[in-house]
């Protein structure tokens, strides 16, 4: 793998040769990932890019592969802990540059509308777009701070609803580099799982089928969910939401509380006093603090209750793989 300071210059010239001059110019080196994660932790990415089309994503990946560099693709960074030592190779972030939304009447159902959005679109924006158009189905997503791509990858959900209920089809770049359209049935969507999680692939665009509804009811449902979240979650501290998946037959927060770990901290990382299922950054946490705390919680719960807590949040970067 190439790793010296000229790597970015070689990367730039390869992209320029392929005709992607603007993309090449906009590459950044040693971009601090803590600026792009909701946990506010994470060291530098060797090379960082925010592409605005499928073609640009493919050009970036092809170049990384040709130079023997690893790459990591992220959305809004709301389900990540990135190592303090950073990430080798290329980080591709799908964000505002890749966030178009459009909609059309569903030709097969007069009561439905098909909403198409690029992977970098924030779920919060999509949910508000739907509410404004009196479309129901995305109310549950109004407080999930991820991108559409991250939400498809995670099959994000809340309040007994998840993305699988609204996804119609997904356009993605397969691990072998082809652009393919996957129908919902082929996405293997389950509790916080999808085929992209198992096999790789980059979600570029998703079509969501939303039903025509009543604007007042939609807005009232969103207000109810927002109040619930504000009451129960530590939203005034950086975090990545629930740290663990729900173990069958148990509630994670209750187990952690019963183990006496509510408020327990290591360095700047703390088990939230408001919701024990959340690990929060009290202000100066490192990724290592979070990792150490998570391991301590897992060990304690294993010893006390014989329950294995699986992380929902993904730990990425040097030393975490
Ligand atoms: C305060 C708070 C509340 C939260 N509440 C909820 C909740 O109620 N329900 C819930 O499910 N989650 C919740 N989350 C977690 C998080 O918002 C979701 O998991 C979200 O779907 C992650 O999206 P992202 O764009 O931030 O993904 P990232 O964190 O950037 O990435 C997460 C994973 O998705 C992959 N990925 C991202 N984009 C793509 C893409 N386009 N193609 C392929 N892979 C991709 C990344 O490689 C990574 O492995 C919460 C987080 C916070 C901070």
mmCIF file of C-alpha atoms and ligand atoms in Angstrom:
data_model
loop_
_atom_site.group_PDB
_atom_site.id
_atom_site.type_symbol
_atom_site.label_atom_id
_atom_site.label_comp_id
_atom_site.label_asym_id
_atom_site.label_seq_id
_atom_site.Cartn_x
_atom_site.Cartn_y
_atom_site.Cartn_z
ATOM 1 C CA UNK A 1 0.000 0.000 0.000
ATOM 2 C CA UNK A 2 1.231 3.521 -0.791
ATOM 3 C CA UNK A 3 1.451 5.613 2.364
ATOM 4 C CA UNK A 4 3.797 8.570 1.869
ATOM 5 C CA UNK A 5 2.780 12.235 1.615
ATOM 6 C CA UNK A 6 2.826 12.169 -2.189
ATOM 7 C CA UNK A 7 -0.035 9.648 -2.263
ATOM 8 C CA UNK A 8 -2.656 12.353 -2.634
ATOM 9 C CA UNK A 9 -0.745 13.946 -5.532
ATOM 10 C CA UNK A 10 -0.584 10.602 -7.353
ATOM 11 C CA UNK A 11 -4.300 10.099 -6.603
ATOM 12 C CA UNK A 12 -5.054 13.572 -7.993
ATOM 13 C CA UNK A 13 -3.162 13.024 -11.206
ATOM 14 C CA UNK A 14 -4.861 9.649 -11.813
ATOM 15 C CA UNK A 15 -8.290 11.254 -11.373
ATOM 16 C CA UNK A 16 -7.343 14.165 -13.632
ATOM 17 C CA UNK A 17 -6.191 11.716 -16.336
ATOM 18 C CA UNK A 18 -9.664 10.126 -16.164
ATOM 19 C CA UNK A 19 -11.265 13.552 -16.676
ATOM 20 C CA UNK A 20 -12.272 14.207 -13.046
ATOM 21 C CA UNK A 21 -10.306 17.410 -12.518
ATOM 22 C CA UNK A 22 -12.718 19.083 -10.071
ATOM 23 C CA UNK A 23 -13.000 15.939 -7.992
ATOM 24 C CA UNK A 24 -9.193 15.690 -7.952
ATOM 25 C CA UNK A 25 -8.799 19.302 -6.811
ATOM 26 C CA UNK A 26 -11.344 18.851 -4.025
ATOM 27 C CA UNK A 27 -9.552 15.830 -2.453
ATOM 28 C CA UNK A 28 -8.356 16.560 1.076
ATOM 29 C CA UNK A 29 -5.537 14.951 3.012
ATOM 30 C CA UNK A 30 -5.518 14.231 6.738
ATOM 31 C CA UNK A 31 -9.123 15.328 7.146
ATOM 32 C CA UNK A 32 -10.083 14.920 10.818
ATOM 33 C CA UNK A 33 -12.938 12.471 11.038
ATOM 34 C CA UNK A 34 -14.127 13.896 14.345
ATOM 35 C CA UNK A 35 -15.632 16.742 12.256
ATOM 36 C CA UNK A 36 -17.761 14.196 10.395
ATOM 37 C CA UNK A 37 -19.026 11.905 13.169
ATOM 38 C CA UNK A 38 -21.885 12.497 15.587
ATOM 39 C CA UNK A 39 -19.657 11.113 18.406
ATOM 40 C CA UNK A 40 -17.094 13.864 17.664
ATOM 41 C CA UNK A 41 -14.192 11.399 17.736
ATOM 42 C CA UNK A 42 -11.883 10.132 14.995
ATOM 43 C CA UNK A 43 -8.397 10.887 13.705
ATOM 44 C CA UNK A 44 -7.323 11.777 10.153
ATOM 45 C CA UNK A 45 -8.355 10.094 6.923
ATOM 46 C CA UNK A 46 -5.327 9.810 4.650
ATOM 47 C CA UNK A 47 -7.418 10.962 1.647
ATOM 48 C CA UNK A 48 -10.970 12.310 1.879
ATOM 49 C CA UNK A 49 -13.579 13.025 -0.797
ATOM 50 C CA UNK A 50 -17.242 14.060 -1.041
ATOM 51 C CA UNK A 51 -18.325 12.989 -4.557
ATOM 52 C CA UNK A 52 -21.510 14.155 -6.252
ATOM 53 C CA UNK A 53 -22.349 11.338 -8.687
ATOM 54 C CA UNK A 54 -22.179 7.556 -9.146
ATOM 55 C CA UNK A 55 -19.526 8.054 -11.827
ATOM 56 C CA UNK A 56 -17.352 10.030 -9.391
ATOM 57 C CA UNK A 57 -17.740 7.327 -6.724
ATOM 58 C CA UNK A 58 -16.650 4.676 -9.246
ATOM 59 C CA UNK A 59 -13.678 6.807 -10.394
ATOM 60 C CA UNK A 60 -12.570 7.202 -6.756
ATOM 61 C CA UNK A 61 -12.864 3.494 -6.012
ATOM 62 C CA UNK A 62 -11.117 2.435 -9.234
ATOM 63 C CA UNK A 63 -8.253 4.808 -8.481
ATOM 64 C CA UNK A 64 -7.924 3.591 -4.890
ATOM 65 C CA UNK A 65 -7.885 -0.021 -6.115
ATOM 66 C CA UNK A 66 -5.303 0.736 -8.806
ATOM 67 C CA UNK A 67 -3.036 2.350 -6.209
ATOM 68 C CA UNK A 68 -3.534 -0.480 -3.705
ATOM 69 C CA UNK A 69 -5.262 1.796 -1.197
ATOM 70 C CA UNK A 70 -8.151 0.597 0.986
ATOM 71 C CA UNK A 71 -11.325 2.679 0.954
ATOM 72 C CA UNK A 72 -14.176 3.260 3.382
ATOM 73 C CA UNK A 73 -17.538 4.742 2.497
ATOM 74 C CA UNK A 74 -19.546 6.721 5.047
ATOM 75 C CA UNK A 75 -22.754 8.690 5.179
ATOM 76 C CA UNK A 76 -23.510 11.133 7.967
ATOM 77 C CA UNK A 77 -21.216 9.419 10.499
ATOM 78 C CA UNK A 78 -24.004 8.907 13.049
ATOM 79 C CA UNK A 79 -23.360 5.215 13.639
ATOM 80 C CA UNK A 80 -19.575 5.238 13.771
ATOM 81 C CA UNK A 81 -16.652 5.310 16.163
ATOM 82 C CA UNK A 82 -13.553 6.123 14.125
ATOM 83 C CA UNK A 83 -10.143 5.347 15.608
ATOM 84 C CA UNK A 84 -8.104 8.180 17.159
ATOM 85 C CA UNK A 85 -5.291 7.026 14.859
ATOM 86 C CA UNK A 86 -7.473 7.650 11.802
ATOM 87 C CA UNK A 87 -8.121 5.633 8.669
ATOM 88 C CA UNK A 88 -5.685 4.346 6.060
ATOM 89 C CA UNK A 89 -6.461 5.057 2.452
ATOM 90 C CA UNK A 90 -9.501 6.820 1.065
ATOM 91 C CA UNK A 91 -12.658 7.890 2.893
ATOM 92 C CA UNK A 92 -15.639 8.657 0.664
ATOM 93 C CA UNK A 93 -18.414 10.590 2.360
ATOM 94 C CA UNK A 94 -21.841 10.777 0.713
ATOM 95 C CA UNK A 95 -23.422 13.975 1.978
ATOM 96 C CA UNK A 96 -24.941 17.238 0.762
ATOM 97 C CA UNK A 97 -23.179 16.930 -2.628
ATOM 98 C CA UNK A 98 -25.189 13.789 -3.303
ATOM 99 C CA UNK A 99 -28.627 14.550 -1.957
ATOM 100 C CA UNK A 100 -31.195 15.161 -4.673
ATOM 101 C CA UNK A 101 -34.834 14.252 -4.021
ATOM 102 C CA UNK A 102 -37.598 13.820 -6.611
ATOM 103 C CA UNK A 103 -41.057 12.288 -6.581
ATOM 104 C CA UNK A 104 -43.667 10.923 -8.984
ATOM 105 C CA UNK A 105 -47.082 9.340 -8.791
ATOM 106 C CA UNK A 106 -46.854 5.543 -8.406
ATOM 107 C CA UNK A 107 -48.194 4.243 -11.781
ATOM 108 C CA UNK A 108 -49.564 1.095 -10.066
ATOM 109 C CA UNK A 109 -51.247 2.701 -7.064
ATOM 110 C CA UNK A 110 -53.223 5.968 -7.102
ATOM 111 C CA UNK A 111 -52.777 6.202 -3.307
ATOM 112 C CA UNK A 112 -48.975 6.065 -3.418
ATOM 113 C CA UNK A 113 -46.066 8.269 -4.478
ATOM 114 C CA UNK A 114 -42.560 7.078 -5.343
ATOM 115 C CA UNK A 115 -39.865 9.266 -3.789
ATOM 116 C CA UNK A 116 -36.363 8.863 -5.222
ATOM 117 C CA UNK A 117 -33.383 10.238 -3.298
ATOM 118 C CA UNK A 118 -29.595 10.063 -3.534
ATOM 119 C CA UNK A 119 -27.787 8.235 -0.745
ATOM 120 C CA UNK A 120 -26.376 11.355 0.933
ATOM 121 C CA UNK A 121 -29.839 12.798 1.632
ATOM 122 C CA UNK A 122 -30.448 13.128 5.361
ATOM 123 C CA UNK A 123 -33.359 11.030 6.640
ATOM 124 C CA UNK A 124 -34.517 14.031 8.658
ATOM 125 C CA UNK A 125 -34.770 16.056 5.423
ATOM 126 C CA UNK A 126 -36.560 13.207 3.619
ATOM 127 C CA UNK A 127 -39.028 12.832 6.448
ATOM 128 C CA UNK A 128 -39.776 16.542 6.380
ATOM 129 C CA UNK A 129 -40.064 16.482 2.537
ATOM 130 C CA UNK A 130 -42.654 13.688 2.914
ATOM 131 C CA UNK A 131 -44.574 15.508 5.650
ATOM 132 C CA UNK A 132 -44.771 18.680 3.540
ATOM 133 C CA UNK A 133 -46.145 16.639 0.635
ATOM 134 C CA UNK A 134 -48.684 14.904 2.970
ATOM 135 C CA UNK A 135 -46.990 11.542 2.445
ATOM 136 C CA UNK A 136 -47.027 9.021 5.264
ATOM 137 C CA UNK A 137 -44.504 6.258 6.047
ATOM 138 C CA UNK A 138 -41.385 8.147 7.108
ATOM 139 C CA UNK A 139 -42.600 9.681 10.372
ATOM 140 C CA UNK A 140 -40.488 7.167 12.384
ATOM 141 C CA UNK A 141 -37.350 8.476 10.648
ATOM 142 C CA UNK A 142 -37.859 12.123 11.594
ATOM 143 C CA UNK A 143 -35.314 11.943 14.442
ATOM 144 C CA UNK A 144 -32.741 9.526 12.977
ATOM 145 C CA UNK A 145 -29.646 11.612 12.117
ATOM 146 C CA UNK A 146 -28.333 9.339 9.325
ATOM 147 C CA UNK A 147 -28.172 9.558 5.537
ATOM 148 C CA UNK A 148 -30.504 7.515 3.326
ATOM 149 C CA UNK A 149 -27.578 5.260 2.280
ATOM 150 C CA UNK A 150 -26.609 4.600 5.903
ATOM 151 C CA UNK A 151 -30.255 3.946 6.741
ATOM 152 C CA UNK A 152 -30.619 1.375 3.950
ATOM 153 C CA UNK A 153 -27.311 -0.264 4.969
ATOM 154 C CA UNK A 154 -28.404 -0.434 8.648
ATOM 155 C CA UNK A 155 -32.126 -0.921 7.917
ATOM 156 C CA UNK A 156 -32.527 1.909 10.429
ATOM 157 C CA UNK A 157 -35.712 2.015 12.419
ATOM 158 C CA UNK A 158 -37.557 3.313 15.439
ATOM 159 C CA UNK A 159 -40.878 2.898 17.223
ATOM 160 C CA UNK A 160 -41.585 -0.516 15.632
ATOM 161 C CA UNK A 161 -41.016 0.740 12.096
ATOM 162 C CA UNK A 162 -37.988 0.495 9.854
ATOM 163 C CA UNK A 163 -36.745 1.291 6.359
ATOM 164 C CA UNK A 164 -37.869 -2.080 4.974
ATOM 165 C CA UNK A 165 -41.492 -0.846 5.158
ATOM 166 C CA UNK A 166 -40.894 1.966 2.657
ATOM 167 C CA UNK A 167 -38.020 0.836 0.410
ATOM 168 C CA UNK A 168 -39.146 -0.114 -3.100
ATOM 169 C CA UNK A 169 -35.766 -0.527 -4.807
ATOM 170 C CA UNK A 170 -32.151 0.509 -4.421
ATOM 171 C CA UNK A 171 -29.497 1.403 -6.985
ATOM 172 C CA UNK A 172 -26.091 0.361 -5.733
ATOM 173 C CA UNK A 173 -22.532 -0.233 -6.881
ATOM 174 C CA UNK A 174 -21.868 -3.949 -6.341
ATOM 175 C CA UNK A 175 -18.611 -5.127 -4.732
ATOM 176 C CA UNK A 176 -17.369 -5.964 -8.242
ATOM 177 C CA UNK A 177 -17.996 -2.384 -9.377
ATOM 178 C CA UNK A 178 -21.202 -2.695 -11.435
ATOM 179 C CA UNK A 179 -24.212 -0.426 -10.996
ATOM 180 C CA UNK A 180 -27.214 -2.658 -10.212
ATOM 181 C CA UNK A 181 -30.812 -2.156 -9.186
ATOM 182 C CA UNK A 182 -31.980 -4.356 -6.297
ATOM 183 C CA UNK A 183 -35.639 -4.887 -5.541
ATOM 184 C CA UNK A 184 -36.645 -4.764 -1.902
ATOM 185 C CA UNK A 185 -37.137 -8.589 -1.766
ATOM 186 C CA UNK A 186 -33.474 -9.090 -2.677
ATOM 187 C CA UNK A 187 -32.089 -6.762 -0.020
ATOM 188 C CA UNK A 188 -32.298 -9.229 2.887
ATOM 189 C CA UNK A 189 -33.539 -6.490 5.201
ATOM 190 C CA UNK A 190 -33.920 -7.544 8.846
ATOM 191 C CA UNK A 191 -33.286 -6.105 12.305
ATOM 192 C CA UNK A 192 -30.364 -3.734 11.647
ATOM 193 C CA UNK A 193 -29.202 -5.820 8.717
ATOM 194 C CA UNK A 194 -29.102 -5.722 4.921
ATOM 195 C CA UNK A 195 -27.318 -7.523 2.118
ATOM 196 C CA UNK A 196 -24.906 -4.557 1.830
ATOM 197 C CA UNK A 197 -23.790 -5.142 5.412
ATOM 198 C CA UNK A 198 -23.112 -8.795 4.652
ATOM 199 C CA UNK A 199 -21.640 -8.504 1.140
ATOM 200 C CA UNK A 200 -20.451 -4.915 0.703
ATOM 201 C CA UNK A 201 -21.686 -2.596 -2.030
ATOM 202 C CA UNK A 202 -22.463 1.102 -2.090
ATOM 203 C CA UNK A 203 -26.002 2.372 -1.971
ATOM 204 C CA UNK A 204 -26.317 5.252 -4.450
ATOM 205 C CA UNK A 205 -30.021 5.881 -4.627
ATOM 206 C CA UNK A 206 -33.255 4.496 -3.184
ATOM 207 C CA UNK A 207 -36.863 4.658 -4.284
ATOM 208 C CA UNK A 208 -39.313 4.806 -1.383
ATOM 209 C CA UNK A 209 -43.018 4.097 -1.729
ATOM 210 C CA UNK A 210 -45.002 6.452 0.505
ATOM 211 C CA UNK A 211 -48.764 6.618 0.893
ATOM 212 C CA UNK A 212 -50.862 9.733 0.525
ATOM 213 C CA UNK A 213 -51.964 10.791 3.993
ATOM 214 C CA UNK A 214 -53.264 13.591 6.131
ATOM 215 C CA UNK A 215 -50.761 16.409 6.826
ATOM 216 C CA UNK A 216 -52.103 17.122 10.340
ATOM 217 C CA UNK A 217 -51.893 13.459 11.366
ATOM 218 C CA UNK A 218 -48.380 13.113 9.931
ATOM 219 C CA UNK A 219 -47.132 16.234 11.710
ATOM 220 C CA UNK A 220 -48.790 15.222 14.968
ATOM 221 C CA UNK A 221 -47.119 11.770 14.795
ATOM 222 C CA UNK A 222 -43.739 13.409 14.166
ATOM 223 C CA UNK A 223 -44.276 15.702 17.193
ATOM 224 C CA UNK A 224 -45.133 12.692 19.392
ATOM 225 C CA UNK A 225 -41.965 10.847 18.326
ATOM 226 C CA UNK A 226 -39.835 13.974 18.809
ATOM 227 C CA UNK A 227 -41.190 14.466 22.343
ATOM 228 C CA UNK A 228 -40.491 10.792 23.182
ATOM 229 C CA UNK A 229 -36.911 11.096 21.919
ATOM 230 C CA UNK A 230 -36.240 14.363 23.707
ATOM 231 C CA UNK A 231 -37.575 12.928 26.972
ATOM 232 C CA UNK A 232 -35.725 9.623 26.837
ATOM 233 C CA UNK A 233 -32.459 10.224 24.927
ATOM 234 C CA UNK A 234 -29.343 12.268 25.829
ATOM 235 C CA UNK A 235 -29.575 14.422 22.699
ATOM 236 C CA UNK A 236 -27.476 17.239 24.186
ATOM 237 C CA UNK A 237 -24.333 15.041 24.180
ATOM 238 C CA UNK A 238 -22.457 13.619 21.178
ATOM 239 C CA UNK A 239 -23.190 9.897 20.687
ATOM 240 C CA UNK A 240 -24.039 7.384 17.967
ATOM 241 C CA UNK A 241 -27.486 6.532 19.330
ATOM 242 C CA UNK A 242 -28.015 3.084 20.873
ATOM 243 C CA UNK A 243 -24.609 1.457 21.274
ATOM 244 C CA UNK A 244 -25.904 -2.128 21.245
ATOM 245 C CA UNK A 245 -28.458 -4.187 19.366
ATOM 246 C CA UNK A 246 -31.438 -5.341 21.405
ATOM 247 C CA UNK A 247 -30.664 -8.857 22.681
ATOM 248 C CA UNK A 248 -33.584 -11.282 22.247
ATOM 249 C CA UNK A 249 -35.764 -11.256 25.364
ATOM 250 C CA UNK A 250 -34.051 -8.300 27.037
ATOM 251 C CA UNK A 251 -33.869 -4.494 27.008
ATOM 252 C CA UNK A 252 -30.275 -3.309 26.730
ATOM 253 C CA UNK A 253 -30.763 -0.131 28.772
ATOM 254 C CA UNK A 254 -32.452 -2.064 31.616
ATOM 255 C CA UNK A 255 -29.677 -4.706 31.719
ATOM 256 C CA UNK A 256 -26.954 -2.053 31.860
ATOM 257 C CA UNK A 257 -28.829 -0.161 34.566
ATOM 258 C CA UNK A 258 -29.384 -3.332 36.636
ATOM 259 C CA UNK A 259 -25.649 -4.007 36.380
ATOM 260 C CA UNK A 260 -25.058 -0.679 38.139
ATOM 261 C CA UNK A 261 -23.340 0.883 35.136
ATOM 262 C CA UNK A 262 -25.595 3.918 34.582
ATOM 263 C CA UNK A 263 -23.332 6.979 34.748
ATOM 264 C CA UNK A 264 -20.153 4.823 34.745
ATOM 265 C CA UNK A 265 -17.362 6.424 32.759
ATOM 266 C CA UNK A 266 -13.929 5.723 31.341
ATOM 267 C CA UNK A 267 -12.065 8.901 30.393
ATOM 268 C CA UNK A 268 -14.531 11.150 28.588
ATOM 269 C CA UNK A 269 -16.899 8.313 27.617
ATOM 270 C CA UNK A 270 -19.897 7.688 29.847
ATOM 271 C CA UNK A 271 -22.930 5.396 30.065
ATOM 272 C CA UNK A 272 -25.660 8.018 29.764
ATOM 273 C CA UNK A 273 -27.478 8.842 33.005
ATOM 274 C CA UNK A 274 -30.601 9.500 30.935
ATOM 275 C CA UNK A 275 -30.615 6.293 28.842
ATOM 276 C CA UNK A 276 -28.196 3.492 29.766
ATOM 277 C CA UNK A 277 -28.305 2.085 26.214
ATOM 278 C CA UNK A 278 -26.428 5.190 25.009
ATOM 279 C CA UNK A 279 -22.704 5.792 25.433
ATOM 280 C CA UNK A 280 -22.053 9.538 25.307
ATOM 281 C CA UNK A 281 -19.045 11.771 24.806
ATOM 282 C CA UNK A 282 -18.929 14.081 27.815
ATOM 283 C CA UNK A 283 -16.752 16.477 25.820
ATOM 284 C CA UNK A 284 -13.217 15.140 25.655
ATOM 285 C CA UNK A 285 -13.726 11.420 24.941
ATOM 286 C CA UNK A 286 -11.357 9.564 22.663
ATOM 287 C CA UNK A 287 -12.354 6.622 20.484
ATOM 288 C CA UNK A 288 -10.220 4.496 22.826
ATOM 289 C CA UNK A 289 -12.269 5.657 25.856
ATOM 290 C CA UNK A 290 -15.457 4.615 24.028
ATOM 291 C CA UNK A 291 -13.971 1.263 22.989
ATOM 292 C CA UNK A 292 -12.728 0.536 26.517
ATOM 293 C CA UNK A 293 -16.107 1.456 28.008
ATOM 294 C CA UNK A 294 -18.007 -0.686 25.497
ATOM 295 C CA UNK A 295 -15.766 -3.685 26.259
ATOM 296 C CA UNK A 296 -16.261 -3.139 29.990
ATOM 297 C CA UNK A 297 -20.064 -3.045 29.553
ATOM 298 C CA UNK A 298 -20.026 -6.220 27.419
ATOM 299 C CA UNK A 299 -17.859 -8.074 29.967
ATOM 300 C CA UNK A 300 -20.006 -6.975 32.922
ATOM 301 C CA UNK A 301 -23.271 -7.981 31.230
ATOM 302 C CA UNK A 302 -21.793 -11.327 30.162
ATOM 303 C CA UNK A 303 -20.629 -12.081 33.717
ATOM 304 C CA UNK A 304 -23.774 -10.894 35.497
ATOM 305 C CA UNK A 305 -26.505 -12.061 33.133
ATOM 306 C CA UNK A 306 -24.861 -14.439 30.659
ATOM 307 C CA UNK A 307 -26.063 -12.171 27.825
ATOM 308 C CA UNK A 308 -23.847 -11.249 24.862
ATOM 309 C CA UNK A 309 -24.336 -7.597 23.851
ATOM 310 C CA UNK A 310 -23.590 -7.049 20.142
ATOM 311 C CA UNK A 311 -22.532 -3.578 19.063
ATOM 312 C CA UNK A 312 -24.884 -1.760 16.707
ATOM 313 C CA UNK A 313 -22.372 1.078 16.239
ATOM 314 C CA UNK A 314 -19.517 0.290 13.846
ATOM 315 C CA UNK A 315 -15.896 0.739 14.948
ATOM 316 C CA UNK A 316 -13.674 1.693 12.016
ATOM 317 C CA UNK A 317 -10.045 2.624 11.394
ATOM 318 C CA UNK A 318 -6.508 1.871 12.526
ATOM 319 C CA UNK A 319 -6.445 -0.659 15.373
ATOM 320 C CA UNK A 320 -10.174 -1.443 15.230
ATOM 321 C CA UNK A 321 -10.298 -3.993 12.387
HETATM 322 C C1 LIG B 1 -28.865 10.736 18.567
HETATM 323 C C2 LIG B 1 -28.939 9.536 17.666
HETATM 324 C C3 LIG B 1 -30.119 8.828 17.549
HETATM 325 C C4 LIG B 1 -30.200 7.704 16.724
HETATM 326 N N1 LIG B 1 -31.389 7.051 16.636
HETATM 327 C C5 LIG B 1 -31.485 5.968 15.825
HETATM 328 C C6 LIG B 1 -32.729 5.267 15.693
HETATM 329 O O1 LIG B 1 -33.737 5.624 16.288
HETATM 330 N N2 LIG B 1 -32.757 4.189 14.880
HETATM 331 C C7 LIG B 1 -31.664 3.764 14.176
HETATM 332 O O2 LIG B 1 -31.766 2.769 13.431
HETATM 333 N N3 LIG B 1 -30.481 4.410 14.276
HETATM 334 C C8 LIG B 1 -30.373 5.495 15.072
HETATM 335 N N4 LIG B 1 -29.166 6.141 15.173
HETATM 336 C C9 LIG B 1 -27.988 5.608 14.463
HETATM 337 C C10 LIG B 1 -27.773 6.134 13.027
HETATM 338 O O3 LIG B 1 -28.352 7.408 12.843
HETATM 339 C C11 LIG B 1 -28.317 5.151 11.988
HETATM 340 O O4 LIG B 1 -27.692 3.885 12.094
HETATM 341 C C12 LIG B 1 -28.128 5.647 10.541
HETATM 342 O O5 LIG B 1 -28.805 4.797 9.665
HETATM 343 C C13 LIG B 1 -26.670 5.721 10.128
HETATM 344 O O6 LIG B 1 -26.584 6.443 8.917
HETATM 345 P P1 LIG B 1 -25.283 7.293 8.551
HETATM 346 O O7 LIG B 1 -25.503 7.909 7.227
HETATM 347 O O8 LIG B 1 -24.935 8.217 9.653
HETATM 348 O O9 LIG B 1 -24.225 6.129 8.426
HETATM 349 P P2 LIG B 1 -22.681 6.155 8.876
HETATM 350 O O10 LIG B 1 -22.612 6.259 10.368
HETATM 351 O O11 LIG B 1 -21.917 7.145 8.096
HETATM 352 O O12 LIG B 1 -22.238 4.691 8.457
HETATM 353 C C14 LIG B 1 -22.785 3.565 9.112
HETATM 354 C C15 LIG B 1 -22.495 2.323 8.253
HETATM 355 O O13 LIG B 1 -23.255 2.448 7.046
HETATM 356 C C16 LIG B 1 -22.392 2.310 5.906
HETATM 357 N N5 LIG B 1 -22.905 3.207 4.862
HETATM 358 C C17 LIG B 1 -23.213 4.526 4.984
HETATM 359 N N6 LIG B 1 -23.676 4.997 3.814
HETATM 360 C C18 LIG B 1 -23.671 3.955 2.949
HETATM 361 C C19 LIG B 1 -24.009 3.798 1.572
HETATM 362 N N7 LIG B 1 -24.459 4.823 0.836
HETATM 363 N N8 LIG B 1 -23.848 2.581 1.011
HETATM 364 C C20 LIG B 1 -23.384 1.525 1.714
HETATM 365 N N9 LIG B 1 -23.027 1.629 3.020
HETATM 366 C C21 LIG B 1 -23.171 2.813 3.617
HETATM 367 C C22 LIG B 1 -21.008 2.736 6.398
HETATM 368 O O14 LIG B 1 -19.990 2.117 5.635
HETATM 369 C C23 LIG B 1 -21.031 2.227 7.838
HETATM 370 O O15 LIG B 1 -20.625 0.880 7.894
HETATM 371 C C24 LIG B 1 -29.061 7.274 15.999
HETATM 372 C C25 LIG B 1 -27.872 8.006 16.092
HETATM 373 C C26 LIG B 1 -27.794 9.119 16.921
HETATM 374 C C27 LIG B 1 -26.506 9.899 17.003
#
